Amino acid sequence: MASDYDEVRPELKESQESSLEALRTENTPDARSVVKELDEADTVDGVDLPGDFIGEELIVEVVPQKKDEFVCSSCFLVHHRSQLAKEKDGHVYCIECEG
């Protein structure tokens, strides 16, 4: 006798139907109440954010480009001259972008 292995087994089908009915009868919130709860959670009134970043200055050291480095015209990363793959119309490209 041939068996259809894609068909859902009867005991599994009954458990799926009963769990579906249980989900339908549960007291689930409606969409409006969920949106209202999310909107209330988004407000920042009375919440202290970690750290005090107001008035802080970020100090970043800028290192000038060296003579043996170039900036790829495609990915805009600084590479060593050994990574130079192509130079065309004043634009230079690295091995990763050209390859």
PDB file of N, CA, C and O in Angstrom, residues 5-76:
ATOM      1  N   TYR A   5       3.442  10.673   2.083  1.00  0.00           N
ATOM      2  CA  TYR A   5       4.237  11.205   3.187  1.00  0.00           C
ATOM      3  C   TYR A   5       4.058  12.709   3.371  1.00  0.00           C
ATOM      4  O   TYR A   5       4.465  13.269   4.379  1.00  0.00           O
ATOM      5  N   ASP A   6       3.448  13.384   2.401  1.00  0.00           N
ATOM      6  CA  ASP A   6       3.193  14.812   2.524  1.00  0.00           C
ATOM      7  C   ASP A   6       1.909  15.104   3.294  1.00  0.00           C
ATOM      8  O   ASP A   6       1.685  16.223   3.736  1.00  0.00           O
ATOM      9  N   GLU A   7       1.060  14.107   3.449  1.00  0.00           N
ATOM     10  CA  GLU A   7      -0.201  14.306   4.144  1.00  0.00           C
ATOM     11  C   GLU A   7       0.046  14.415   5.646  1.00  0.00           C
ATOM     12  O   GLU A   7       0.883  13.713   6.216  1.00  0.00           O
ATOM     13  N   VAL A   8      -0.678  15.314   6.299  1.00  0.00           N
ATOM     14  CA  VAL A   8      -0.529  15.519   7.735  1.00  0.00           C
ATOM     15  C   VAL A   8      -1.139  14.341   8.475  1.00  0.00           C
ATOM     16  O   VAL A   8      -2.232  13.883   8.150  1.00  0.00           O
ATOM     17  N   ARG A   9      -0.405  13.830   9.460  1.00  0.00           N
ATOM     18  CA  ARG A   9      -0.913  12.701  10.240  1.00  0.00           C
ATOM     19  C   ARG A   9      -2.137  13.135  11.030  1.00  0.00           C
ATOM     20  O   ARG A   9      -2.220  14.282  11.482  1.00  0.00           O
ATOM     21  N   PRO A  10      -3.117  12.239  11.235  1.00  0.00           N
ATOM     22  CA  PRO A  10      -4.380  12.621  11.891  1.00  0.00           C
ATOM     23  C   PRO A  10      -4.179  13.183  13.295  1.00  0.00           C
ATOM     24  O   PRO A  10      -4.821  14.170  13.665  1.00  0.00           O
ATOM     25  N   GLU A  11      -3.299  12.578  14.115  1.00  0.00           N
ATOM     26  CA  GLU A  11      -3.126  13.084  15.481  1.00  0.00           C
ATOM     27  C   GLU A  11      -2.481  14.468  15.487  1.00  0.00           C
ATOM     28  O   GLU A  11      -2.781  15.308  16.334  1.00  0.00           O
ATOM     29  N   LEU A  12      -1.607  14.736  14.542  1.00  0.00           N
ATOM     30  CA  LEU A  12      -0.977  16.047  14.443  1.00  0.00           C
ATOM     31  C   LEU A  12      -1.980  17.080  13.959  1.00  0.00           C
ATOM     32  O   LEU A  12      -2.009  18.208  14.435  1.00  0.00           O
ATOM     33  N   LYS A  13      -2.829  16.675  13.025  1.00  0.00           N
ATOM     34  CA  LYS A  13      -3.836  17.580  12.484  1.00  0.00           C
ATOM     35  C   LYS A  13      -4.812  18.002  13.582  1.00  0.00           C
ATOM     36  O   LYS A  13      -5.180  19.168  13.681  1.00  0.00           O
ATOM     37  N   GLU A  14      -5.221  17.053  14.440  1.00  0.00           N
ATOM     38  CA  GLU A  14      -6.136  17.375  15.539  1.00  0.00           C
ATOM     39  C   GLU A  14      -5.492  18.331  16.527  1.00  0.00           C
ATOM     40  O   GLU A  14      -6.129  19.276  17.005  1.00  0.00           O
ATOM     41  N   SER A  15      -4.220  18.131  16.839  1.00  0.00           N
ATOM     42  CA  SER A  15      -3.559  19.017  17.795  1.00  0.00           C
ATOM     43  C   SER A  15      -3.379  20.411  17.209  1.00  0.00           C
ATOM     44  O   SER A  15      -3.483  21.411  17.920  1.00  0.00           O
ATOM     45  N   GLN A  16      -3.136  20.509  15.896  1.00  0.00           N
ATOM     46  CA  GLN A  16      -3.017  21.818  15.255  1.00  0.00           C
ATOM     47  C   GLN A  16      -4.348  22.556  15.290  1.00  0.00           C
ATOM     48  O   GLN A  16      -4.399  23.752  15.565  1.00  0.00           O
ATOM     49  N   GLU A  17      -5.423  21.849  15.016  1.00  0.00           N
ATOM     50  CA  GLU A  17      -6.743  22.479  15.028  1.00  0.00           C
ATOM     51  C   GLU A  17      -7.119  22.929  16.432  1.00  0.00           C
ATOM     52  O   GLU A  17      -7.676  24.008  16.614  1.00  0.00           O
ATOM     53  N   SER A  18      -6.807  22.126  17.442  1.00  0.00           N
ATOM     54  CA  SER A  18      -7.157  22.511  18.806  1.00  0.00           C
ATOM     55  C   SER A  18      -6.326  23.711  19.261  1.00  0.00           C
ATOM     56  O   SER A  18      -6.825  24.601  19.964  1.00  0.00           O
ATOM     57  N   SER A  19      -5.039  23.768  18.868  1.00  0.00           N
ATOM     58  CA  SER A  19      -4.223  24.916  19.263  1.00  0.00           C
ATOM     59  C   SER A  19      -4.667  26.170  18.526  1.00  0.00           C
ATOM     60  O   SER A  19      -4.620  27.270  19.069  1.00  0.00           O
ATOM     61  N   LEU A  20      -5.136  26.028  17.289  1.00  0.00           N
ATOM     62  CA  LEU A  20      -5.651  27.162  16.549  1.00  0.00           C
ATOM     63  C   LEU A  20      -6.909  27.696  17.216  1.00  0.00           C
ATOM     64  O   LEU A  20      -7.080  28.913  17.359  1.00  0.00           O
ATOM     65  N   GLU A  21      -7.800  26.794  17.645  1.00  0.00           N
ATOM     66  CA  GLU A  21      -9.010  27.224  18.342  1.00  0.00           C
ATOM     67  C   GLU A  21      -8.666  27.912  19.666  1.00  0.00           C
ATOM     68  O   GLU A  21      -9.291  28.890  20.039  1.00  0.00           O
ATOM     69  N   ALA A  22      -7.659  27.410  20.356  1.00  0.00           N
ATOM     70  CA  ALA A  22      -7.248  28.032  21.612  1.00  0.00           C
ATOM     71  C   ALA A  22      -6.734  29.441  21.363  1.00  0.00           C
ATOM     72  O   ALA A  22      -7.006  30.367  22.152  1.00  0.00           O
ATOM     73  N   LEU A  23      -6.008  29.641  20.294  1.00  0.00           N
ATOM     74  CA  LEU A  23      -5.515  30.978  19.971  1.00  0.00           C
ATOM     75  C   LEU A  23      -6.648  31.923  19.612  1.00  0.00           C
ATOM     76  O   LEU A  23      -6.628  33.103  19.958  1.00  0.00           O
ATOM     77  N   ARG A  24      -7.659  31.402  18.942  1.00  0.00           N
ATOM     78  CA  ARG A  24      -8.788  32.250  18.547  1.00  0.00           C
ATOM     79  C   ARG A  24      -9.600  32.679  19.759  1.00  0.00           C
ATOM     80  O   ARG A  24     -10.158  33.773  19.780  1.00  0.00           O
ATOM     81  N   THR A  25      -9.710  31.826  20.758  1.00  0.00           N
ATOM     82  CA  THR A  25     -10.539  32.140  21.915  1.00  0.00           C
ATOM     83  C   THR A  25      -9.785  32.915  22.990  1.00  0.00           C
ATOM     84  O   THR A  25     -10.399  33.415  23.926  1.00  0.00           O
ATOM     85  N   GLU A  26      -8.463  33.016  22.866  1.00  0.00           N
ATOM     86  CA  GLU A  26      -7.693  33.768  23.862  1.00  0.00           C
ATOM     87  C   GLU A  26      -8.068  35.232  23.835  1.00  0.00           C
ATOM     88  O   GLU A  26      -8.518  35.769  22.833  1.00  0.00           O
ATOM     89  N   ASN A  27      -7.843  35.896  24.952  1.00  0.00           N
ATOM     90  CA  ASN A  27      -8.105  37.319  25.060  1.00  0.00           C
ATOM     91  C   ASN A  27      -6.897  38.065  24.495  1.00  0.00           C
ATOM     92  O   ASN A  27      -5.965  38.392  25.207  1.00  0.00           O
ATOM     93  N   THR A  28      -6.914  38.306  23.194  1.00  0.00           N
ATOM     94  CA  THR A  28      -5.792  38.985  22.549  1.00  0.00           C
ATOM     95  C   THR A  28      -6.089  40.464  22.418  1.00  0.00           C
ATOM     96  O   THR A  28      -7.233  40.861  22.189  1.00  0.00           O
ATOM     97  N   PRO A  29      -5.062  41.304  22.558  1.00  0.00           N
ATOM     98  CA  PRO A  29      -5.293  42.749  22.439  1.00  0.00           C
ATOM     99  C   PRO A  29      -5.557  43.133  20.987  1.00  0.00           C
ATOM    100  O   PRO A  29      -5.079  42.479  20.062  1.00  0.00           O
ATOM    101  N   ASP A  30      -6.332  44.190  20.812  1.00  0.00           N
ATOM    102  CA  ASP A  30      -6.579  44.644  19.447  1.00  0.00           C
ATOM    103  C   ASP A  30      -5.430  45.546  18.990  1.00  0.00           C
ATOM    104  O   ASP A  30      -4.579  45.944  19.778  1.00  0.00           O
ATOM    105  N   ALA A  31      -5.400  45.841  17.726  1.00  0.00           N
ATOM    106  CA  ALA A  31      -4.290  46.589  17.134  1.00  0.00           C
ATOM    107  C   ALA A  31      -4.170  47.990  17.730  1.00  0.00           C
ATOM    108  O   ALA A  31      -3.070  48.496  17.938  1.00  0.00           O
ATOM    109  N   ARG A  32      -5.298  48.627  18.029  1.00  0.00           N
ATOM    110  CA  ARG A  32      -5.253  49.993  18.569  1.00  0.00           C
ATOM    111  C   ARG A  32      -4.588  50.037  19.932  1.00  0.00           C
ATOM    112  O   ARG A  32      -3.808  50.940  20.215  1.00  0.00           O
ATOM    113  N   SER A  33      -4.868  49.060  20.777  1.00  0.00           N
ATOM    114  CA  SER A  33      -4.266  49.069  22.106  1.00  0.00           C
ATOM    115  C   SER A  33      -2.770  48.802  22.036  1.00  0.00           C
ATOM    116  O   SER A  33      -1.999  49.363  22.805  1.00  0.00           O
ATOM    117  N   VAL A  34      -2.357  47.980  21.103  1.00  0.00           N
ATOM    118  CA  VAL A  34      -0.931  47.703  20.943  1.00  0.00           C
ATOM    119  C   VAL A  34      -0.203  48.957  20.480  1.00  0.00           C
ATOM    120  O   VAL A  34       0.857  49.309  20.991  1.00  0.00           O
ATOM    121  N   VAL A  35      -0.773  49.666  19.506  1.00  0.00           N
ATOM    122  CA  VAL A  35      -0.156  50.897  19.007  1.00  0.00           C
ATOM    123  C   VAL A  35      -0.090  51.933  20.118  1.00  0.00           C
ATOM    124  O   VAL A  35       0.916  52.632  20.281  1.00  0.00           O
ATOM    125  N   LYS A  36      -1.130  52.026  20.915  1.00  0.00           N
ATOM    126  CA  LYS A  36      -1.151  52.987  22.020  1.00  0.00           C
ATOM    127  C   LYS A  36      -0.058  52.661  23.030  1.00  0.00           C
ATOM    128  O   LYS A  36       0.657  53.552  23.504  1.00  0.00           O
ATOM    129  N   GLU A  37       0.115  51.391  23.353  1.00  0.00           N
ATOM    130  CA  GLU A  37       1.166  50.986  24.288  1.00  0.00           C
ATOM    131  C   GLU A  37       2.552  51.293  23.736  1.00  0.00           C
ATOM    132  O   GLU A  37       3.433  51.748  24.461  1.00  0.00           O
ATOM    133  N   LEU A  38       2.747  51.064  22.456  1.00  0.00           N
ATOM    134  CA  LEU A  38       4.041  51.351  21.845  1.00  0.00           C
ATOM    135  C   LEU A  38       4.322  52.846  21.828  1.00  0.00           C
ATOM    136  O   LEU A  38       5.451  53.274  22.071  1.00  0.00           O
ATOM    137  N   ASP A  39       3.309  53.651  21.552  1.00  0.00           N
ATOM    138  CA  ASP A  39       3.492  55.102  21.557  1.00  0.00           C
ATOM    139  C   ASP A  39       3.849  55.601  22.955  1.00  0.00           C
ATOM    140  O   ASP A  39       4.686  56.481  23.115  1.00  0.00           O
ATOM    141  N   GLU A  40       3.211  55.032  23.961  1.00  0.00           N
ATOM    142  CA  GLU A  40       3.514  55.427  25.334  1.00  0.00           C
ATOM    143  C   GLU A  40       4.927  55.019  25.724  1.00  0.00           C
ATOM    144  O   GLU A  40       5.619  55.725  26.441  1.00  0.00           O
ATOM    145  N   ALA A  41       5.381  53.882  25.216  1.00  0.00           N
ATOM    146  CA  ALA A  41       6.721  53.416  25.542  1.00  0.00           C
ATOM    147  C   ALA A  41       7.796  54.251  24.857  1.00  0.00           C
ATOM    148  O   ALA A  41       8.931  54.328  25.326  1.00  0.00           O
ATOM    149  N   ASP A  42       7.447  54.895  23.739  1.00  0.00           N
ATOM    150  CA  ASP A  42       8.417  55.692  22.993  1.00  0.00           C
ATOM    151  C   ASP A  42       8.698  57.045  23.633  1.00  0.00           C
ATOM    152  O   ASP A  42       9.692  57.679  23.306  1.00  0.00           O
ATOM    153  N   THR A  43       7.832  57.505  24.495  1.00  0.00           N
ATOM    154  CA  THR A  43       8.062  58.808  25.112  1.00  0.00           C
ATOM    155  C   THR A  43       9.238  58.715  26.070  1.00  0.00           C
ATOM    156  O   THR A  43       9.447  57.732  26.760  1.00  0.00           O
ATOM    157  N   VAL A  44      10.034  59.777  26.120  1.00  0.00           N
ATOM    158  CA  VAL A  44      11.248  59.779  26.920  1.00  0.00           C
ATOM    159  C   VAL A  44      11.075  60.650  28.159  1.00  0.00           C
ATOM    160  O   VAL A  44      12.025  60.925  28.868  1.00  0.00           O
ATOM    161  N   ASP A  45       9.880  61.114  28.443  1.00  0.00           N
ATOM    162  CA  ASP A  45       9.658  61.977  29.587  1.00  0.00           C
ATOM    163  C   ASP A  45       9.989  61.248  30.876  1.00  0.00           C
ATOM    164  O   ASP A  45       9.507  60.159  31.143  1.00  0.00           O
ATOM    165  N   GLY A  46      10.838  61.852  31.657  1.00  0.00           N
ATOM    166  CA  GLY A  46      11.174  61.286  32.948  1.00  0.00           C
ATOM    167  C   GLY A  46      12.163  60.149  32.900  1.00  0.00           C
ATOM    168  O   GLY A  46      12.420  59.508  33.909  1.00  0.00           O
ATOM    169  N   VAL A  47      12.731  59.873  31.763  1.00  0.00           N
ATOM    170  CA  VAL A  47      13.681  58.785  31.646  1.00  0.00           C
ATOM    171  C   VAL A  47      15.084  59.369  31.535  1.00  0.00           C
ATOM    172  O   VAL A  47      15.339  60.232  30.705  1.00  0.00           O
ATOM    173  N   ASP A  48      15.973  58.911  32.386  1.00  0.00           N
ATOM    174  CA  ASP A  48      17.350  59.366  32.330  1.00  0.00           C
ATOM    175  C   ASP A  48      18.130  58.455  31.397  1.00  0.00           C
ATOM    176  O   ASP A  48      18.233  57.258  31.633  1.00  0.00           O
ATOM    177  N   LEU A  49      18.664  59.034  30.347  1.00  0.00           N
ATOM    178  CA  LEU A  49      19.473  58.256  29.427  1.00  0.00           C
ATOM    179  C   LEU A  49      20.860  58.081  30.013  1.00  0.00           C
ATOM    180  O   LEU A  49      21.364  58.959  30.711  1.00  0.00           O
ATOM    181  N   PRO A  50      21.501  56.953  29.768  1.00  0.00           N
ATOM    182  CA  PRO A  50      22.829  56.724  30.350  1.00  0.00           C
ATOM    183  C   PRO A  50      23.852  57.697  29.779  1.00  0.00           C
ATOM    184  O   PRO A  50      23.883  57.958  28.586  1.00  0.00           O
ATOM    185  N   GLY A  51      24.667  58.235  30.654  1.00  0.00           N
ATOM    186  CA  GLY A  51      25.725  59.148  30.229  1.00  0.00           C
ATOM    187  C   GLY A  51      25.219  60.561  30.033  1.00  0.00           C
ATOM    188  O   GLY A  51      24.037  60.809  29.875  1.00  0.00           O
ATOM    189  N   ASP A  52      26.119  61.508  30.109  1.00  0.00           N
ATOM    190  CA  ASP A  52      25.782  62.906  29.915  1.00  0.00           C
ATOM    191  C   ASP A  52      26.595  63.402  28.730  1.00  0.00           C
ATOM    192  O   ASP A  52      27.748  63.798  28.869  1.00  0.00           O
ATOM    193  N   PHE A  53      26.006  63.357  27.537  1.00  0.00           N
ATOM    194  CA  PHE A  53      26.735  63.691  26.332  1.00  0.00           C
ATOM    195  C   PHE A  53      26.483  65.114  25.864  1.00  0.00           C
ATOM    196  O   PHE A  53      27.011  65.539  24.864  1.00  0.00           O
ATOM    197  N   ILE A  54      25.672  65.858  26.561  1.00  0.00           N
ATOM    198  CA  ILE A  54      25.381  67.222  26.145  1.00  0.00           C
ATOM    199  C   ILE A  54      26.589  68.087  26.465  1.00  0.00           C
ATOM    200  O   ILE A  54      27.100  68.104  27.575  1.00  0.00           O
ATOM    201  N   GLY A  55      27.062  68.804  25.487  1.00  0.00           N
ATOM    202  CA  GLY A  55      28.197  69.693  25.667  1.00  0.00           C
ATOM    203  C   GLY A  55      29.535  68.981  25.604  1.00  0.00           C
ATOM    204  O   GLY A  55      30.567  69.610  25.840  1.00  0.00           O
ATOM    205  N   GLU A  56      29.532  67.685  25.299  1.00  0.00           N
ATOM    206  CA  GLU A  56      30.793  66.943  25.194  1.00  0.00           C
ATOM    207  C   GLU A  56      31.444  67.235  23.856  1.00  0.00           C
ATOM    208  O   GLU A  56      30.773  67.395  22.852  1.00  0.00           O
ATOM    209  N   GLU A  57      32.757  67.294  23.854  1.00  0.00           N
ATOM    210  CA  GLU A  57      33.506  67.447  22.614  1.00  0.00           C
ATOM    211  C   GLU A  57      34.200  66.144  22.302  1.00  0.00           C
ATOM    212  O   GLU A  57      34.800  65.532  23.175  1.00  0.00           O
ATOM    213  N   LEU A  58      34.092  65.724  21.068  1.00  0.00           N
ATOM    214  CA  LEU A  58      34.804  64.536  20.643  1.00  0.00           C
ATOM    215  C   LEU A  58      36.121  64.981  20.026  1.00  0.00           C
ATOM    216  O   LEU A  58      36.154  65.847  19.162  1.00  0.00           O
ATOM    217  N   ILE A  59      37.191  64.400  20.494  1.00  0.00           N
ATOM    218  CA  ILE A  59      38.511  64.746  19.984  1.00  0.00           C
ATOM    219  C   ILE A  59      38.992  63.579  19.134  1.00  0.00           C
ATOM    220  O   ILE A  59      39.137  62.461  19.619  1.00  0.00           O
ATOM    221  N   VAL A  60      39.227  63.854  17.859  1.00  0.00           N
ATOM    222  CA  VAL A  60      39.671  62.835  16.929  1.00  0.00           C
ATOM    223  C   VAL A  60      40.970  63.314  16.306  1.00  0.00           C
ATOM    224  O   VAL A  60      41.060  64.434  15.800  1.00  0.00           O
ATOM    225  N   GLU A  61      41.955  62.462  16.330  1.00  0.00           N
ATOM    226  CA  GLU A  61      43.233  62.807  15.724  1.00  0.00           C
ATOM    227  C   GLU A  61      43.194  62.439  14.244  1.00  0.00           C
ATOM    228  O   GLU A  61      42.943  61.302  13.879  1.00  0.00           O
ATOM    229  N   VAL A  62      43.419  63.418  13.389  1.00  0.00           N
ATOM    230  CA  VAL A  62      43.413  63.191  11.948  1.00  0.00           C
ATOM    231  C   VAL A  62      44.858  63.015  11.503  1.00  0.00           C
ATOM    232  O   VAL A  62      45.696  63.883  11.701  1.00  0.00           O
ATOM    233  N   VAL A  63      45.113  61.867  10.890  1.00  0.00           N
ATOM    234  CA  VAL A  63      46.462  61.565  10.413  1.00  0.00           C
ATOM    235  C   VAL A  63      46.483  61.835   8.910  1.00  0.00           C
ATOM    236  O   VAL A  63      45.669  61.281   8.173  1.00  0.00           O
ATOM    237  N   PRO A  64      47.390  62.682   8.441  1.00  0.00           N
ATOM    238  CA  PRO A  64      47.426  62.961   7.005  1.00  0.00           C
ATOM    239  C   PRO A  64      47.841  61.740   6.191  1.00  0.00           C
ATOM    240  O   PRO A  64      48.520  60.843   6.687  1.00  0.00           O
ATOM    241  N   GLN A  65      47.413  61.733   4.948  1.00  0.00           N
ATOM    242  CA  GLN A  65      47.731  60.628   4.048  1.00  0.00           C
ATOM    243  C   GLN A  65      49.228  60.609   3.776  1.00  0.00           C
ATOM    244  O   GLN A  65      49.838  61.632   3.503  1.00  0.00           O
ATOM    245  N   LYS A  66      49.803  59.420   3.828  1.00  0.00           N
ATOM    246  CA  LYS A  66      51.238  59.271   3.592  1.00  0.00           C
ATOM    247  C   LYS A  66      51.518  59.191   2.098  1.00  0.00           C
ATOM    248  O   LYS A  66      50.614  58.994   1.291  1.00  0.00           O
ATOM    249  N   LYS A  67      52.789  59.335   1.731  1.00  0.00           N
ATOM    250  CA  LYS A  67      53.173  59.318   0.321  1.00  0.00           C
ATOM    251  C   LYS A  67      52.935  57.964  -0.327  1.00  0.00           C
ATOM    252  O   LYS A  67      52.693  57.876  -1.526  1.00  0.00           O
ATOM    253  N   ASP A  68      52.982  56.893   0.457  1.00  0.00           N
ATOM    254  CA  ASP A  68      52.791  55.558  -0.109  1.00  0.00           C
ATOM    255  C   ASP A  68      51.361  55.050   0.055  1.00  0.00           C
ATOM    256  O   ASP A  68      51.105  53.861  -0.023  1.00  0.00           O
ATOM    257  N   GLU A  69      50.401  55.949   0.260  1.00  0.00           N
ATOM    258  CA  GLU A  69      48.999  55.574   0.417  1.00  0.00           C
ATOM    259  C   GLU A  69      48.159  56.269  -0.645  1.00  0.00           C
ATOM    260  O   GLU A  69      48.551  57.293  -1.209  1.00  0.00           O
ATOM    261  N   PHE A  70      46.984  55.711  -0.900  1.00  0.00           N
ATOM    262  CA  PHE A  70      46.025  56.329  -1.820  1.00  0.00           C
ATOM    263  C   PHE A  70      44.618  56.042  -1.318  1.00  0.00           C
ATOM    264  O   PHE A  70      44.394  55.132  -0.526  1.00  0.00           O
ATOM    265  N   VAL A  71      43.668  56.847  -1.776  1.00  0.00           N
ATOM    266  CA  VAL A  71      42.260  56.653  -1.437  1.00  0.00           C
ATOM    267  C   VAL A  71      41.564  56.097  -2.671  1.00  0.00           C
ATOM    268  O   VAL A  71      41.594  56.697  -3.742  1.00  0.00           O
ATOM    269  N   CYS A  72      40.937  54.949  -2.502  1.00  0.00           N
ATOM    270  CA  CYS A  72      40.234  54.299  -3.611  1.00  0.00           C
ATOM    271  C   CYS A  72      39.028  55.151  -4.017  1.00  0.00           C
ATOM    272  O   CYS A  72      38.286  55.648  -3.163  1.00  0.00           O
ATOM    273  N   SER A  73      38.845  55.340  -5.307  1.00  0.00           N
ATOM    274  CA  SER A  73      37.732  56.150  -5.808  1.00  0.00           C
ATOM    275  C   SER A  73      36.400  55.421  -5.750  1.00  0.00           C
ATOM    276  O   SER A  73      35.364  56.030  -5.976  1.00  0.00           O
ATOM    277  N   SER A  74      36.411  54.140  -5.436  1.00  0.00           N
ATOM    278  CA  SER A  74      35.177  53.364  -5.362  1.00  0.00           C
ATOM    279  C   SER A  74      34.718  53.162  -3.915  1.00  0.00           C
ATOM    280  O   SER A  74      33.597  53.495  -3.563  1.00  0.00           O
ATOM    281  N   CYS A  75      35.603  52.628  -3.073  1.00  0.00           N
ATOM    282  CA  CYS A  75      35.222  52.336  -1.686  1.00  0.00           C
ATOM    283  C   CYS A  75      35.641  53.435  -0.712  1.00  0.00           C
ATOM    284  O   CYS A  75      35.235  53.423   0.448  1.00  0.00           O
ATOM    285  N   PHE A  76      36.468  54.378  -1.157  1.00  0.00           N
ATOM    286  CA  PHE A  76      36.921  55.524  -0.369  1.00  0.00           C
ATOM    287  C   PHE A  76      37.723  55.133   0.862  1.00  0.00           C
ATOM    288  O   PHE A  76      37.776  55.859   1.842  1.00  0.00           O
TER     289      PHE A  76
END
